[in-house]
Short mmCIF file of C-alpha atoms in Angstrom, two decimals:
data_model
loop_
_atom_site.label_atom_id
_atom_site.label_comp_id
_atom_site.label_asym_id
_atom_site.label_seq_id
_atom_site.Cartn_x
_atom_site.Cartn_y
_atom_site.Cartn_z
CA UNK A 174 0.00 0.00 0.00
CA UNK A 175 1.13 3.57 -1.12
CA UNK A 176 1.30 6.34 1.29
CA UNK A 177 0.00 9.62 0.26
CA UNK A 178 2.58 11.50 3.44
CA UNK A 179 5.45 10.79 0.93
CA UNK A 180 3.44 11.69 -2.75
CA UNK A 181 4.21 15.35 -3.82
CA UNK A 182 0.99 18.01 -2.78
CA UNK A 183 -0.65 17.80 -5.93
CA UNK A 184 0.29 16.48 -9.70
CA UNK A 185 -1.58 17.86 -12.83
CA UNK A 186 -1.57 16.14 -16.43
CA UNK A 187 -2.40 17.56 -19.57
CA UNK A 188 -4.28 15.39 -22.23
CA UNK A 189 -5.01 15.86 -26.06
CA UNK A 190 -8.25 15.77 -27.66
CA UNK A 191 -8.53 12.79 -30.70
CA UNK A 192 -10.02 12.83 -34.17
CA UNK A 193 -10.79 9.57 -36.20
CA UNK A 194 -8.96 9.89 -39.66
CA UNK A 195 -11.01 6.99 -40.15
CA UNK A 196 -13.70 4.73 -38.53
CA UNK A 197 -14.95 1.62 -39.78
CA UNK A 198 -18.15 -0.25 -37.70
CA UNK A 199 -17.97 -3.98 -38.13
CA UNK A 200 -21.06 -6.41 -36.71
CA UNK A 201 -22.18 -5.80 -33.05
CA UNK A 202 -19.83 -7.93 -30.69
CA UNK A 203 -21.47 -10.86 -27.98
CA UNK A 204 -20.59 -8.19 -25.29
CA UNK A 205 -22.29 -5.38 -27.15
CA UNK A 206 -20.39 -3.36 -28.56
CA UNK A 207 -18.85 -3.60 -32.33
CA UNK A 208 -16.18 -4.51 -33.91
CA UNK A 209 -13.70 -1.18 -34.96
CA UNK A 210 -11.03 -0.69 -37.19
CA UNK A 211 -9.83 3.09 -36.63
CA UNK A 212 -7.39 5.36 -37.37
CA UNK A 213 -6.47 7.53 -34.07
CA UNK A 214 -4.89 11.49 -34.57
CA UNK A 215 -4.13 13.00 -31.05
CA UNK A 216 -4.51 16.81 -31.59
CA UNK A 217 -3.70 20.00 -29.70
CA UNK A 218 -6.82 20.66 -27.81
CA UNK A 219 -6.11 19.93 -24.53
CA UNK A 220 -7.70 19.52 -21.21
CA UNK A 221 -6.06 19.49 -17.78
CA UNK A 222 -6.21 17.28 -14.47
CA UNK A 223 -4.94 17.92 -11.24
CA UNK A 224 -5.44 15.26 -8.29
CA UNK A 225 -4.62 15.81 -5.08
CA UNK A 226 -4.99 13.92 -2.02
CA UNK A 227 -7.95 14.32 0.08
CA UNK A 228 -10.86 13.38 2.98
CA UNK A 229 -13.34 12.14 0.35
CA UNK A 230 -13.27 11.26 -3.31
CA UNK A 231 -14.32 14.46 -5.18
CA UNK A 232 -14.30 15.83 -8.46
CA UNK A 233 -14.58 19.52 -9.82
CA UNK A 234 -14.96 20.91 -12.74
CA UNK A 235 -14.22 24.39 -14.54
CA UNK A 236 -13.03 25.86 -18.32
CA UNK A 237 -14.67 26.18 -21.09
CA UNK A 238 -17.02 23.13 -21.32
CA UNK A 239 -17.78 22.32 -18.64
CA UNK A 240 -20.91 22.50 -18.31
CA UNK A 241 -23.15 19.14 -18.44
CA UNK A 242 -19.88 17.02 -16.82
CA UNK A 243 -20.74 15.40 -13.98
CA UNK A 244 -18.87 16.28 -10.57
CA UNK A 245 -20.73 13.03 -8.99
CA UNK A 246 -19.26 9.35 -8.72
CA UNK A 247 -19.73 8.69 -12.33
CA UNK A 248 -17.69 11.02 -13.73
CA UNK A 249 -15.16 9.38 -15.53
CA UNK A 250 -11.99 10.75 -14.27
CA UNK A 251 -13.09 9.98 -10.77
CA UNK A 252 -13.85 6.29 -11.94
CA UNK A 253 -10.28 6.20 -13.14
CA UNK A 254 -8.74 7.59 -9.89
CA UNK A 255 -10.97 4.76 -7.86
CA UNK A 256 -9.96 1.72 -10.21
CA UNK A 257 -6.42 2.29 -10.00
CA UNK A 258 -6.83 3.18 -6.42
CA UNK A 259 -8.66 -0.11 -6.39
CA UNK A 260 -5.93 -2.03 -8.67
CA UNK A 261 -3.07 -0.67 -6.64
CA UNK A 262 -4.05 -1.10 -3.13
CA UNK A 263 -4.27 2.46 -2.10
CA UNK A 264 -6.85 3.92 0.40
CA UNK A 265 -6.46 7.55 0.51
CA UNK A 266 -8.85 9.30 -1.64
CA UNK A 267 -8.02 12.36 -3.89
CA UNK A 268 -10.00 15.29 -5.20
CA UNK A 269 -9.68 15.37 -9.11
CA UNK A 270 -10.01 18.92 -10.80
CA UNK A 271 -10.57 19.20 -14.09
CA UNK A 272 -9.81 22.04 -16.40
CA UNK A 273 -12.40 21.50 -19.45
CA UNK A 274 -11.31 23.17 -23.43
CA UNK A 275 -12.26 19.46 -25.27
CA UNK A 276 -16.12 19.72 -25.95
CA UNK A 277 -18.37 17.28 -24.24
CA UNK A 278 -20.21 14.86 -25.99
CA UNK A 279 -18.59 15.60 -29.09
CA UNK A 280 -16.60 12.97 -30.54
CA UNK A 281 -13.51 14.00 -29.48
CA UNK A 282 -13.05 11.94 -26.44
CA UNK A 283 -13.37 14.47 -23.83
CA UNK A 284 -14.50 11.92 -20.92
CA UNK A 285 -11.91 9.46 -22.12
CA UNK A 286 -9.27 11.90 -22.05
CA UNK A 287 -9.69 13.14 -18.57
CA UNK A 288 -10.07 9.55 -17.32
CA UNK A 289 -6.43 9.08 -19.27
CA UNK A 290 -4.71 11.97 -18.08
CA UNK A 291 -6.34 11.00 -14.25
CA UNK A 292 -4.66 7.47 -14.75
CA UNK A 293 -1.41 9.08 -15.53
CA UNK A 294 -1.65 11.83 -12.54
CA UNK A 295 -2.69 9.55 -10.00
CA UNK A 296 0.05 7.10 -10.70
CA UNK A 297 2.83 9.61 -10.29
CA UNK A 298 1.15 10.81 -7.16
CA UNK A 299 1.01 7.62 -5.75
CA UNK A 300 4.42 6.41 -6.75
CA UNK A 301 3.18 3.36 -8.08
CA UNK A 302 5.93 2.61 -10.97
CA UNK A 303 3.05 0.99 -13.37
CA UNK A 304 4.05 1.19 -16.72
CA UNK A 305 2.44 2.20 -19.72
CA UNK A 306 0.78 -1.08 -20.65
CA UNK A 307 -0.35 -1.75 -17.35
CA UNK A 308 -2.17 1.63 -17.23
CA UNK A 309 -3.28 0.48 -21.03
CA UNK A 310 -5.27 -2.18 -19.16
CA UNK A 311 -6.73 -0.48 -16.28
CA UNK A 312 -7.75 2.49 -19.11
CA UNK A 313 -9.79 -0.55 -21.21
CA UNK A 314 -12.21 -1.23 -18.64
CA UNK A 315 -13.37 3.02 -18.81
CA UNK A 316 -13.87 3.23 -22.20
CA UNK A 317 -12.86 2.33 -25.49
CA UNK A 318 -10.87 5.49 -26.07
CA UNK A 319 -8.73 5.82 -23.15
CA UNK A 320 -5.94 3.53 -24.22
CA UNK A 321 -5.33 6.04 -27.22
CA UNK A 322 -5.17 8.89 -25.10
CA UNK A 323 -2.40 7.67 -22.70
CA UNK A 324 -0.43 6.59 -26.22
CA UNK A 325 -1.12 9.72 -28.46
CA UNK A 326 0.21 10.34 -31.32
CA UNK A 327 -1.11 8.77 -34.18
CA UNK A 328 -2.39 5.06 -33.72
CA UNK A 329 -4.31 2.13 -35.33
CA UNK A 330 -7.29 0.91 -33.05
CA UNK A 331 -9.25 -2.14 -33.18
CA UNK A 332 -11.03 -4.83 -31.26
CA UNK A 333 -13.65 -2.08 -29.89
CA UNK A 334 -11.24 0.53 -30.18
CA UNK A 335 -9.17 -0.58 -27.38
CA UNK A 336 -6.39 -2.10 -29.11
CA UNK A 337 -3.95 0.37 -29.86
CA UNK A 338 -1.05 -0.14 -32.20
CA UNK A 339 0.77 3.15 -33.40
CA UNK A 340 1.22 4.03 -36.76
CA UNK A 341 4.02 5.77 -38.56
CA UNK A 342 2.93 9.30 -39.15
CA UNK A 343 5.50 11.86 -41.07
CA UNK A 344 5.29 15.92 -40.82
CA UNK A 345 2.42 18.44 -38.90
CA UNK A 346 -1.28 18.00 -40.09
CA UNK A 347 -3.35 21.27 -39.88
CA UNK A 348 -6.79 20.89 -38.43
CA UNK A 349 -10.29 23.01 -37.80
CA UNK A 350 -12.43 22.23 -35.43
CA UNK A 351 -16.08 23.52 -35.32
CA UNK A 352 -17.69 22.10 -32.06
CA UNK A 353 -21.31 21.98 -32.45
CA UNK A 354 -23.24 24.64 -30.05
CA UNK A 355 -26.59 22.60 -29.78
CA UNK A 356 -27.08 19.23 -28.76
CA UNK A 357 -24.14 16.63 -28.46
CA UNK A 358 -24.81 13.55 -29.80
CA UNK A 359 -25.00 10.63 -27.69
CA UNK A 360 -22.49 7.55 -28.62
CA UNK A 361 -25.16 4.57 -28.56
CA UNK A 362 -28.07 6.82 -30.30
CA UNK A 363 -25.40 7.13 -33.30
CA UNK A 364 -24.47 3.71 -33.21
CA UNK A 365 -28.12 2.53 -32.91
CA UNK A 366 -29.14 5.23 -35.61
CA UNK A 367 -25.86 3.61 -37.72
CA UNK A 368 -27.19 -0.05 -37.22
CA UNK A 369 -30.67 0.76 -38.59
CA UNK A 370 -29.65 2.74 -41.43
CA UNK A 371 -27.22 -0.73 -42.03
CA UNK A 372 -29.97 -2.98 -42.52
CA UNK A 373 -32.48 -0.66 -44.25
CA UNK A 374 -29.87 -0.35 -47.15
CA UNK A 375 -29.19 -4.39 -46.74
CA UNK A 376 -25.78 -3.81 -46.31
CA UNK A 377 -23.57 -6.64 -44.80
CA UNK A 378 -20.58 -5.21 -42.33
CA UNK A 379 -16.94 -6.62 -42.94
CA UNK A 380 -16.38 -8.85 -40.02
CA UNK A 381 -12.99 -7.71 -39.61
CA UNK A 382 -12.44 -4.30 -40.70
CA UNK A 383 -9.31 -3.30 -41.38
CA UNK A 384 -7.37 0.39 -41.80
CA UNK A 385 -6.94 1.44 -45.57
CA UNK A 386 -3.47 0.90 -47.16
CA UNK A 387 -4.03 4.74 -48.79
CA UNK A 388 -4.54 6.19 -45.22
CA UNK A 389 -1.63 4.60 -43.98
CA UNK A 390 0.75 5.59 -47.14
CA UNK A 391 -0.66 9.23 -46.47
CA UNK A 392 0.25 9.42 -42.89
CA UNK A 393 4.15 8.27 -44.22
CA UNK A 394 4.11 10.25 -46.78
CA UNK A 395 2.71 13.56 -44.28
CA UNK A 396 0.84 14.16 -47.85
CA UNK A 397 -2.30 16.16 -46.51
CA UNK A 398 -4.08 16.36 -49.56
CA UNK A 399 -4.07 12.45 -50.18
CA UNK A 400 -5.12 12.25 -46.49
CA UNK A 401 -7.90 14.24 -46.97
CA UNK A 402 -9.05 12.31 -50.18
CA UNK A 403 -9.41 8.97 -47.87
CA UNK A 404 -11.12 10.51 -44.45
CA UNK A 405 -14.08 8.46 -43.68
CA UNK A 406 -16.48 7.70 -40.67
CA UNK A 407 -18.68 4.89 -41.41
CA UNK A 408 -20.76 6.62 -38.37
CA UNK A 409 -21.60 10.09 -40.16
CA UNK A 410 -24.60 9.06 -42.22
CA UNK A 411 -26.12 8.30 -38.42
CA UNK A 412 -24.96 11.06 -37.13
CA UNK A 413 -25.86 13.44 -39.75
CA UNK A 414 -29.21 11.69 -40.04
CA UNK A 415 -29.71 12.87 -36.30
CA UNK A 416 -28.41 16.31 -36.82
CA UNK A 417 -28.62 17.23 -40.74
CA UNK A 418 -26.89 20.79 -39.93
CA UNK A 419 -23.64 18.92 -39.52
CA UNK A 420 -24.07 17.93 -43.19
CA UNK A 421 -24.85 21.72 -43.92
CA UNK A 422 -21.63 22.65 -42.01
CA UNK A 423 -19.40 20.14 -44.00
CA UNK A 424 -20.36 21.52 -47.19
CA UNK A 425 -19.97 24.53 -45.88
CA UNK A 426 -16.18 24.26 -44.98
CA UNK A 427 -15.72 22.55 -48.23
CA UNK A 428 -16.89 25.38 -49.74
CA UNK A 429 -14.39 27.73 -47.84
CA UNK A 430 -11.49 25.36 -49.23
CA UNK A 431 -10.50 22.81 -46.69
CA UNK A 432 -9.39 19.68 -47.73
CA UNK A 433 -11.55 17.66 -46.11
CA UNK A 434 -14.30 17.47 -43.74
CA UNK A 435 -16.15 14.64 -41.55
CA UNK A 436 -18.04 14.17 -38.71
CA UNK A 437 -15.37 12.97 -35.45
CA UNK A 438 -16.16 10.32 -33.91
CA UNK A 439 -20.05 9.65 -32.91
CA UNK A 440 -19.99 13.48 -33.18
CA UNK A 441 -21.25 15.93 -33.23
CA UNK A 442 -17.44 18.04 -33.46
CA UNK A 443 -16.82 18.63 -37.27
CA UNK A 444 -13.17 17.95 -38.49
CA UNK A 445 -11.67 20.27 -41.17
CA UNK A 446 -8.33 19.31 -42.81
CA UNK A 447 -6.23 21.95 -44.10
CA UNK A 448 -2.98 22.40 -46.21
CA UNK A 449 -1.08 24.25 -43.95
CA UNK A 450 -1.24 26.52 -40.96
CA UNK A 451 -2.10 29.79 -43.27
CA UNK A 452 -5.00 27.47 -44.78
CA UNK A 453 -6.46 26.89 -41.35
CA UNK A 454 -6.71 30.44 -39.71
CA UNK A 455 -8.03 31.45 -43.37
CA UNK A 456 -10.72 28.33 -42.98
CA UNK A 457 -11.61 29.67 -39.37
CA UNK A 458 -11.60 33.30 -40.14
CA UNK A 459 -13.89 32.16 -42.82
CA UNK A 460 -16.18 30.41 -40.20
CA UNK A 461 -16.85 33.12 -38.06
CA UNK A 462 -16.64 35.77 -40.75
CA UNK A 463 -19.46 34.95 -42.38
CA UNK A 464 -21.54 33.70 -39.54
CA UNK A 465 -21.27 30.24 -40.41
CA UNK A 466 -20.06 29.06 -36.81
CA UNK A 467 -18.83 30.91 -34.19
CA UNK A 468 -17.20 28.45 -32.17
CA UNK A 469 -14.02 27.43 -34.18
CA UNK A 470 -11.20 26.00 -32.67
CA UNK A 471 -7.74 25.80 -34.85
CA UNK A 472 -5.69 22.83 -33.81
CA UNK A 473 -2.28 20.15 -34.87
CA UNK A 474 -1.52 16.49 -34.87
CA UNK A 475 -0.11 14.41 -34.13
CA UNK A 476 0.74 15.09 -30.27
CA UNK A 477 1.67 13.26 -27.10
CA UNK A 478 -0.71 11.57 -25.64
CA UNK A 479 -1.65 12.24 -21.55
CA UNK A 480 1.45 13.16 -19.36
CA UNK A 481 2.46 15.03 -16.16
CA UNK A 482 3.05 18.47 -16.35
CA UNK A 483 4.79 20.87 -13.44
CA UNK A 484 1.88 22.16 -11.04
CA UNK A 485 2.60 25.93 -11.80
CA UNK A 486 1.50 24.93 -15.51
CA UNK A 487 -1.54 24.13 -14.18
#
């Protein structure tokens, strides 16, 4: 058992937001969930977690989203702290803060990335020496994304996501972000709305999906324009089917000259790809300019994925 008396007063770590370069849905799984094949980006929108130790397991949260995050026991991040507590034999609580810029409910892994980056804090607080894959395993039992966030950078998952395997990425992609400012989308209404639209179009899902050779030649190449021709989320008919404005919105962007556009994740957070860094500010300027969105955030990838930060970064 850990002792808090000899942990430092209070560690923060700083986590990315991810976008899917590409996301293929096989058959639904025995255990309920389906079968994946995706391509992970980890970009630089990042949120922040302190923990420090404390009477009671708590959670706070502040920034810019973060309203409609939970500060009771089911908030994610606090879940994380109390498994590895849990997995590591420690008994003395902590209080997680949480300071909130990915957007919630969007398809950018917001919950999954604070759970992460609370894995990662928590385990330097306590001392506990895990590595990497053992916090990999720990992170699979909160959600399918949270392996990817403690890797970062730019990975292959599969199984339901949870299998990460990194990919060879060259060069600095340039990304636009246009979180949506209505409702989010929930992740099992999209993937219920996906499975109907399946079998009213007859369609039979691949088994064992599998990344596209193109994509990956792309990300060696750090060719942004041929990465842009093969983006693809097998989940944005569903989610544009339950929010046609994010439809409007893509065109829209493609109309204001990004390279490409889709829905990330379950949505409802719109992905722009752009040639350079000049390309996105234009793209965002364009955006807001013309009334089109007003929330735009400009953003690059790959990054790191969750890691400890000095507390006066905080």
């Amino acid at each position: 058992m850990t002792s808090a008396l000899l942990s430092p007063p209070s560690v923060t770590a700083r986590v990315p937001a991810k976008v899917n370069l590409e996301l293929l849905v096989g058959p639904v799984r025995d255990d309920g969930f389906h079968t994946l094949s995706t391509v992970y980006q980890a970009v630089s929108l990042h949120d922040t977690v302190t923990v420090r130790p404390a009477q009671e397991w708590e959670v706070a949260v502040h920034g810019t989203f973060a309203d409609g995050v939970p500060t009771t026991a089911d908030n994610l991040a606090l879940r994380a702290a109390t498994l590895l507590a849990e997995a590591a034999d420690v008994v003395e609580p902590v209080h997680v803060t949480i300071r909130k810029e990915i957007p919630v409910a969007g398809g950018m892994a917001g919950g999954s990335a604070d759970a992460a980056a609370t894995l990662v804090a928590c385990e330097h607080l306590w001392d506990l020496g895990m590595t990497k894959d053992a916090l990999c395993d720990i992170a699979a039992e909160l959600g399918s994304d949270v392996p990817f966030l403690l890797h970062g950078g730019t990975a292959v998952g599969s199984g339901r996501g949870e299998i990460v395997t990194p990919a060879l990425a060259r060069g600095t992609f340039h990304w636009v972000f246009v979180p949506s400012t209505g409702t989010g989308l929930s992740t099992p209404a999209v993937y219920g709305e996906h499975d109907r639209i399946v079998a009213r179009r007859g369609l039979t899902p691949d088994p064992d999906p599998t990344p596209n050779p193109a994509m990956m030649s792309a990300l060696l190449g750090g060719d942004a324009e041929a990465l842009a021709a093969v983006l693809h989320n097998d989940l944005q008919d569903a989610a544009v089917a339950l929010r046609p404005d994010l439809g409007d919105l893509i065109d829209a962007g493609m109309g204001f000259g990004a390279l490409g556009g889709l829905v990330s994740g379950s949505g409802p957070t719109v992905a722009f790809l752009c040639a350079d860094a000049e390309a996105a500010i234009d793209l965002a300027v364009s955006f807001t300019a013309s009334g089109t969105a007003t929330n735009v955030v400009r953003a690059t990838g790959p990054v790191a994925g969750a890691q400890v930060v000095p507390t006066s970064r905080a």
